[in-house]
PDB file of C-alpha atoms in Angstrom:
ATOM      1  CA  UNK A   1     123.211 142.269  56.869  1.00 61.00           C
ATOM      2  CA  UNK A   2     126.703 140.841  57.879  1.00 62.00           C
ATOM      3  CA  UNK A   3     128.729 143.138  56.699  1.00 69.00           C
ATOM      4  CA  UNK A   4     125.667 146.684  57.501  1.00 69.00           C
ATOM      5  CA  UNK A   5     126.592 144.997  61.196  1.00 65.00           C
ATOM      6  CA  UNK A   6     130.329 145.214  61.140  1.00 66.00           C
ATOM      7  CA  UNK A   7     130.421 148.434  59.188  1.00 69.00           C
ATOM      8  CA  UNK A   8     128.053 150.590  61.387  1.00 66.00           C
ATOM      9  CA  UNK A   9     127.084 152.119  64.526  1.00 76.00           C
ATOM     10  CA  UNK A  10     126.347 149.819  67.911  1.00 77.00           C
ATOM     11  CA  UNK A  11     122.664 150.831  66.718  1.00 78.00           C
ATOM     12  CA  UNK A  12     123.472 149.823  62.886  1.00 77.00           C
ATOM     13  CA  UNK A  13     124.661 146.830  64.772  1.00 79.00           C
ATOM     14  CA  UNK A  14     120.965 146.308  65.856  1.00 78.00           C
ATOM     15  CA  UNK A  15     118.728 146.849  63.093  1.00 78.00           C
ATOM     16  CA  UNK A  16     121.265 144.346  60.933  1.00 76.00           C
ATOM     17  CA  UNK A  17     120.836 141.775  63.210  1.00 76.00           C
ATOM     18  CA  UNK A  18     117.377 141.815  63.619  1.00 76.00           C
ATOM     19  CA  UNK A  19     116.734 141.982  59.672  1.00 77.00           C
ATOM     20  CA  UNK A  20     119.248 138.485  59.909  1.00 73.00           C
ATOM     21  CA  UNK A  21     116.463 136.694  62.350  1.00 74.00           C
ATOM     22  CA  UNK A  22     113.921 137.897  60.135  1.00 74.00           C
ATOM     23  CA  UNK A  23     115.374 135.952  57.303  1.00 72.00           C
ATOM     24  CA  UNK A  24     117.030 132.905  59.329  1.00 69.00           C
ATOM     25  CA  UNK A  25     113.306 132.078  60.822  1.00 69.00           C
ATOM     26  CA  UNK A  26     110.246 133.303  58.831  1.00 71.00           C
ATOM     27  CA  UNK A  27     112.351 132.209  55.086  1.00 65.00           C
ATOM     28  CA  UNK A  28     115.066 130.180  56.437  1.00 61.00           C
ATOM     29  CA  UNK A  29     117.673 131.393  54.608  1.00 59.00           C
ATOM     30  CA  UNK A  30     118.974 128.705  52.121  1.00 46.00           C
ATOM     31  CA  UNK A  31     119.576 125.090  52.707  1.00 42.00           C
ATOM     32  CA  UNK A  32     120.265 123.238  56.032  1.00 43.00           C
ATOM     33  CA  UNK A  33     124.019 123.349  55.539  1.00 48.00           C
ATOM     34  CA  UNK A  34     123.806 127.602  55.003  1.00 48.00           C
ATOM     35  CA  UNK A  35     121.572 127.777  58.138  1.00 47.00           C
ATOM     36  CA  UNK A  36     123.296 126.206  60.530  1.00 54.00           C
ATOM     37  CA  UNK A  37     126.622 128.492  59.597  1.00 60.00           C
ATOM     38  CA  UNK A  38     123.982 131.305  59.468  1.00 59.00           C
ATOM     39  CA  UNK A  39     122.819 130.901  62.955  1.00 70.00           C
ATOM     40  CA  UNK A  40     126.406 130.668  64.510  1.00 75.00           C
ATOM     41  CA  UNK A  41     127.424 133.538  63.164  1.00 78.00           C
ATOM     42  CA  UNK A  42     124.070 135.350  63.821  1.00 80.00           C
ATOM     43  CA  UNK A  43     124.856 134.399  67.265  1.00 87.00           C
ATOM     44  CA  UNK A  44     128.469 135.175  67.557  1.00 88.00           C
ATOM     45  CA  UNK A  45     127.670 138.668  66.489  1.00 85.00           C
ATOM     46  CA  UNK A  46     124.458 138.662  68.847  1.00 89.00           C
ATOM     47  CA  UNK A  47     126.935 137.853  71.831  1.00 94.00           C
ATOM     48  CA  UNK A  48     129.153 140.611  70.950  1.00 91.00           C
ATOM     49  CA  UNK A  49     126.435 142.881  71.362  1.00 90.00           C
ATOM     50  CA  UNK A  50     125.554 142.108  74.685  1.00 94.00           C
ATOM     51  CA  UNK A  51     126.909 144.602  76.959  1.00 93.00           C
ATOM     52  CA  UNK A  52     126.043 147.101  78.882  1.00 95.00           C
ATOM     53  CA  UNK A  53     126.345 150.104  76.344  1.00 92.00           C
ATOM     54  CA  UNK A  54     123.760 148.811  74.320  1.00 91.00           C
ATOM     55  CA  UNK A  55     121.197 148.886  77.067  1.00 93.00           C
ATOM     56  CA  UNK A  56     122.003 152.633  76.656  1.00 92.00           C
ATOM     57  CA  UNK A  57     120.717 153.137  72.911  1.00 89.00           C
ATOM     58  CA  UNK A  58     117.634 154.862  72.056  1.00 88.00           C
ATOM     59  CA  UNK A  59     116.716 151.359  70.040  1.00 82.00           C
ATOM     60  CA  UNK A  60     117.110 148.819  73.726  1.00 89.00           C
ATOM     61  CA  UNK A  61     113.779 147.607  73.647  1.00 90.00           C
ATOM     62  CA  UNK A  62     114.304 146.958  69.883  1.00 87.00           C
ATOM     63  CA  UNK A  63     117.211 144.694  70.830  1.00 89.00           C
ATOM     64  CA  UNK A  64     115.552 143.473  73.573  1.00 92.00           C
ATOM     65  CA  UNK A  65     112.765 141.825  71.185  1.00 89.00           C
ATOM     66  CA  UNK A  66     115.561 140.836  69.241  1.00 87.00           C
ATOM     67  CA  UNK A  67     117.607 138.946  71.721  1.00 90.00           C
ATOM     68  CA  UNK A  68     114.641 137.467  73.743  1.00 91.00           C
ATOM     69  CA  UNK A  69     113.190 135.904  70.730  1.00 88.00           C
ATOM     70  CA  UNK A  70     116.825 134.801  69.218  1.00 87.00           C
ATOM     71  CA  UNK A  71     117.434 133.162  72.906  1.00 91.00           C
ATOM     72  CA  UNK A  72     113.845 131.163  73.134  1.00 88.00           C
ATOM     73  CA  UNK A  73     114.089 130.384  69.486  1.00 84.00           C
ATOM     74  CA  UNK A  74     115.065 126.569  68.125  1.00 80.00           C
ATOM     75  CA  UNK A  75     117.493 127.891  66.473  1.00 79.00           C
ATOM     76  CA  UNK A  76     119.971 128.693  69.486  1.00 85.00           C
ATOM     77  CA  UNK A  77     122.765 125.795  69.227  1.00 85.00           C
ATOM     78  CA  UNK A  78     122.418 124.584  73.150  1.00 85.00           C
ATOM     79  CA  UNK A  79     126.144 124.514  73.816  1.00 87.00           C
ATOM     80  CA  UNK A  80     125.887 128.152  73.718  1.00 92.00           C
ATOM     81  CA  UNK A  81     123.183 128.771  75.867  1.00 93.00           C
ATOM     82  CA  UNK A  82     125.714 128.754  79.440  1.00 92.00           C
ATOM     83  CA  UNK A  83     127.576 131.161  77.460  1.00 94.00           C
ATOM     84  CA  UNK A  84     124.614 133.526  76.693  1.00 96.00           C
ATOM     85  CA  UNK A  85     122.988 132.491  80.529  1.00 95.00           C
ATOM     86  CA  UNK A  86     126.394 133.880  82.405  1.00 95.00           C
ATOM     87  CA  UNK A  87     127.100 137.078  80.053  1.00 96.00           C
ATOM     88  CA  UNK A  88     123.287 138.118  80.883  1.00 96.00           C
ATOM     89  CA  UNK A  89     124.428 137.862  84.575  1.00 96.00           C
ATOM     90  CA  UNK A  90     127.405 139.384  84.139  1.00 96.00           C
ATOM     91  CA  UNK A  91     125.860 142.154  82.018  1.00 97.00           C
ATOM     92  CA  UNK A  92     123.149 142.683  85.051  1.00 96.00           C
ATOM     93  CA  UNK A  93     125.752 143.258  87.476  1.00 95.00           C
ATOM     94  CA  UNK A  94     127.041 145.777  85.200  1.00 95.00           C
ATOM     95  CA  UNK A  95     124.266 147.929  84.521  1.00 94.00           C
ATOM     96  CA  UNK A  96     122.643 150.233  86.708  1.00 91.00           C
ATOM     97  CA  UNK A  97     119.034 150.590  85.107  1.00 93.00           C
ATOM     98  CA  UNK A  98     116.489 148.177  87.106  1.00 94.00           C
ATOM     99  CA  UNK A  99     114.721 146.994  84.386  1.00 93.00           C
ATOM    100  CA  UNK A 100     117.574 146.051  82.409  1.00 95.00           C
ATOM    101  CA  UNK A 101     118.445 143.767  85.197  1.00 96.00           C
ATOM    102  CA  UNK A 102     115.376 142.436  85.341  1.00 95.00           C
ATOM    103  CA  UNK A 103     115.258 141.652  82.234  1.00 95.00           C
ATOM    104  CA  UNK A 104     118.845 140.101  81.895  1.00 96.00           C
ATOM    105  CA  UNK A 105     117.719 138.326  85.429  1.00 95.00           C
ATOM    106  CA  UNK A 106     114.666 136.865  82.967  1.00 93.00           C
ATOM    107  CA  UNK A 107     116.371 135.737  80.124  1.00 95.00           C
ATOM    108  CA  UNK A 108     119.310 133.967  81.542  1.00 94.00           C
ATOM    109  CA  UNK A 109     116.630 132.297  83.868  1.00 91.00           C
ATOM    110  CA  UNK A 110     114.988 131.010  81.249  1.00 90.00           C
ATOM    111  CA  UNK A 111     117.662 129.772  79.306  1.00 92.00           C
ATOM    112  CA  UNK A 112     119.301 127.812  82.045  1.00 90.00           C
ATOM    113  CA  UNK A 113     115.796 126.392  82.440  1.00 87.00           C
ATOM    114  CA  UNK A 114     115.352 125.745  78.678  1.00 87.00           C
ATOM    115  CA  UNK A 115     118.760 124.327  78.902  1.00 86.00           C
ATOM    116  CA  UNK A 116     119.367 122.405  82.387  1.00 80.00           C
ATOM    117  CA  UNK A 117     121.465 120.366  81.074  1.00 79.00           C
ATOM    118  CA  UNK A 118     123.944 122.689  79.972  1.00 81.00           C
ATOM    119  CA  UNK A 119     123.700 124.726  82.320  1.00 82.00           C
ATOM    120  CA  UNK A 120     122.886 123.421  85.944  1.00 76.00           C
ATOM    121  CA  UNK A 121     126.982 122.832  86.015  1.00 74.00           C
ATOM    122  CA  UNK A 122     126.976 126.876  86.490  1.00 79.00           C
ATOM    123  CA  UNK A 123     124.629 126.333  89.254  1.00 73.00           C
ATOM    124  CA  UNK A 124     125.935 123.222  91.574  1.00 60.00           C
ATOM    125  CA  UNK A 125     129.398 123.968  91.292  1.00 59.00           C
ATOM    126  CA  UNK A 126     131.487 123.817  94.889  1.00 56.00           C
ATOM    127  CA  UNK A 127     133.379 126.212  96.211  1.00 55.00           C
ATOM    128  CA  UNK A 128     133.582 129.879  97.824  1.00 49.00           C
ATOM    129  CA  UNK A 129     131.541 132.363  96.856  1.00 53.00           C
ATOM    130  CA  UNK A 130     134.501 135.193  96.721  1.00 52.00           C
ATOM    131  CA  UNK A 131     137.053 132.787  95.495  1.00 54.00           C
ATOM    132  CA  UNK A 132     134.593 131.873  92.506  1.00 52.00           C
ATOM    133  CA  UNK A 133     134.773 135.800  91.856  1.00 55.00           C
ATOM    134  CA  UNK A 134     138.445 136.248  92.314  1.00 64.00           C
ATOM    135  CA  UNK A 135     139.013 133.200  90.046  1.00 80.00           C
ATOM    136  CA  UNK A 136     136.551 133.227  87.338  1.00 86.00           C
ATOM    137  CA  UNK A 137     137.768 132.337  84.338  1.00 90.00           C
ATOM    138  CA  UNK A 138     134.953 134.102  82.152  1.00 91.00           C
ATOM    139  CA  UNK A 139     135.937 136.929  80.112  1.00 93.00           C
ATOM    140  CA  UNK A 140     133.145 139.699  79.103  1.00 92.00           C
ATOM    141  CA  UNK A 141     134.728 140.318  75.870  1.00 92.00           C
ATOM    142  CA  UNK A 142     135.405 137.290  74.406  1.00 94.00           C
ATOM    143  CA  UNK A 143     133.820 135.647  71.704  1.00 94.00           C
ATOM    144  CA  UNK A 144     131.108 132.911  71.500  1.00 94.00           C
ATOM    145  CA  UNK A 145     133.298 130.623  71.218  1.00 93.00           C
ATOM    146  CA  UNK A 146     135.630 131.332  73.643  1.00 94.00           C
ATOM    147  CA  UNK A 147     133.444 131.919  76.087  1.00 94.00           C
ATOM    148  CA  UNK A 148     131.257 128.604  75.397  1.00 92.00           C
ATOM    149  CA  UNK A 149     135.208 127.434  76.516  1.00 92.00           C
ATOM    150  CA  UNK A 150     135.200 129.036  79.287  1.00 92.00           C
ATOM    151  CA  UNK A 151     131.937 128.856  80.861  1.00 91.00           C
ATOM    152  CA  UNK A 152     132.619 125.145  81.739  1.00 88.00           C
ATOM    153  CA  UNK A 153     135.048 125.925  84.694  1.00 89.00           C
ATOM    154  CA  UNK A 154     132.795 129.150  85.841  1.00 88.00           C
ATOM    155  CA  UNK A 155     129.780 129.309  88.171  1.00 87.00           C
ATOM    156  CA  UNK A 156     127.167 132.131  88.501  1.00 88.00           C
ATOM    157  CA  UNK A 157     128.352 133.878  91.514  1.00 90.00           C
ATOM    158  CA  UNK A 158     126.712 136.701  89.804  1.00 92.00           C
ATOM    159  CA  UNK A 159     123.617 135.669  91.092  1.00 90.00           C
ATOM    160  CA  UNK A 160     125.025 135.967  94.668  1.00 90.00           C
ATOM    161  CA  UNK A 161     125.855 140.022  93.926  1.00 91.00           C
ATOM    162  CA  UNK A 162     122.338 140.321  93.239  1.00 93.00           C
ATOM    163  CA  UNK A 163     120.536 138.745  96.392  1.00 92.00           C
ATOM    164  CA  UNK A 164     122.176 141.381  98.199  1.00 92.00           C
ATOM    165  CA  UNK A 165     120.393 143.750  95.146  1.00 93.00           C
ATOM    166  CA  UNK A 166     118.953 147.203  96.892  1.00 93.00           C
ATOM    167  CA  UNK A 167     116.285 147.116  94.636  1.00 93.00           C
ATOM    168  CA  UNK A 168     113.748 144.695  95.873  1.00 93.00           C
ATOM    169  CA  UNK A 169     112.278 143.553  92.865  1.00 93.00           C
ATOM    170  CA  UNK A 170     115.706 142.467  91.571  1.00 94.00           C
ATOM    171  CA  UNK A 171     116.586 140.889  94.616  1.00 93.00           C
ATOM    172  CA  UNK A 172     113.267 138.772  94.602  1.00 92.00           C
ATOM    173  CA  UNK A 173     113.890 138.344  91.117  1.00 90.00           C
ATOM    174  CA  UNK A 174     117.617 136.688  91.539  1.00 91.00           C
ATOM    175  CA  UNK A 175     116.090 134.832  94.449  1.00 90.00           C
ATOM    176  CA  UNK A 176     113.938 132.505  91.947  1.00 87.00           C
ATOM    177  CA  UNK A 177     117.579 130.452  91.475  1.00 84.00           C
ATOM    178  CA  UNK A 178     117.407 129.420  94.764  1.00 83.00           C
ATOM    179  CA  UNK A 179     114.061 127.416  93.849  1.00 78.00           C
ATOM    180  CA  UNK A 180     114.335 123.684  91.875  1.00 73.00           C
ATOM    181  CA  UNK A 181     113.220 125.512  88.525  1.00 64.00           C
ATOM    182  CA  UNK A 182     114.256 122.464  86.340  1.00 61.00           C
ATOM    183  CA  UNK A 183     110.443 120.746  87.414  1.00 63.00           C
ATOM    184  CA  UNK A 184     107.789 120.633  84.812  1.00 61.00           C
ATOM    185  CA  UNK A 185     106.146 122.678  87.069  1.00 57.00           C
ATOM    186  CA  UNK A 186     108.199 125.599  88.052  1.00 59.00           C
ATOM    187  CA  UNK A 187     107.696 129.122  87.010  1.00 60.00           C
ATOM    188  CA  UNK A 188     108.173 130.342  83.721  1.00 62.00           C
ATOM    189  CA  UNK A 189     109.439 134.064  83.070  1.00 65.00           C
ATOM    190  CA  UNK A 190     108.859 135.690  80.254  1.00 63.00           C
ATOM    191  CA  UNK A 191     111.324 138.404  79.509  1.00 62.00           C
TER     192      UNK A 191
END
């Protein structure tokens, strides 16, 4: 599957990756040791296709499936979820198709709440809203890794861009992280 993801099309890229969560959760794929470098790479590679031109295939809700249930599964190492949570936002910002938004709005809602303590750093962090923009060091195209580096001294002034949203569903949407959602018994979205 590795290797049908690096050797193909963006929609290749897809289909390989979803085959790969097939085997990492219903068989497990090997021993505890062979999973755990499984799912980081399975995750790097996920990451790498998470931009906006794959919200343009013919296959996005296939990937959709695929990344909502790689991103609620146990299987997502938690120092990676800010990563995944500000990439989503940046993503959203990026596209132009509403329910992509919303959806990327969804998912990196619930994985800051799956993950508040990893991630409510991106939310509380001091400072200007356009000097957080002109000084963010978060890169779009950098790798999981990286960007689990780099997500520590970021915030999520994307969230700011899309109050402002001229959809109203997406501003109402973005307006949820303005609301304690780290409670037992705050709203869960399901993307």
């Amino acid at each position: 599957y590795l290797r049908a993801f690096h050797a193909g099309s963006l929609e290749l890229s897809v289909l390989a990756l979803s085959g790969l969560l097939l085997l990492l959760t219903r068989y497990g794929l090997g021993d505890p040791e062979t999973l755990s470098s499984s799912c980081g790479e399975f995750y790097s590679q996920l990451y790498s296709l998470l931009r906006p031109a794959t919200f343009r295939l013919n296959r996005r809700a296939r990937f959709q499936r695929l990344a909502a249930a790689a991103l609620t599964s146990a299987l997502l190492p938690a120092r990676f979820a800010a990563a995944f949570a500000k990439k989503c936002l940046r993503v959203a910002i990026l596209c132009s198709e509403p329910g992509t938004i919303m959806w990327l709005l969804a998912v990196a809602y619930g994985l800051i709440q799956r993950n508040h303590s990893r991630c409510s750093v991106l939310l509380h962090r001091p400072g200007e809203e356009g000097a957080a923009m002109q000084k963010d060091p978060f890169e779009l195209d950098a790798n999981l890794q990286e960007a689990s580096e780099q997500v520590v001294q970021s915030s999520l002034w994307e969230i700011q861009l899309l109050f402002r949203h001229h959809l109203p569903a997406v501003s109402t949407l973005a307006k949820l992280f303005e609301k304690p959602f780290f409670k037992p018994t705050a709203r869960k979205l399901d993307p």
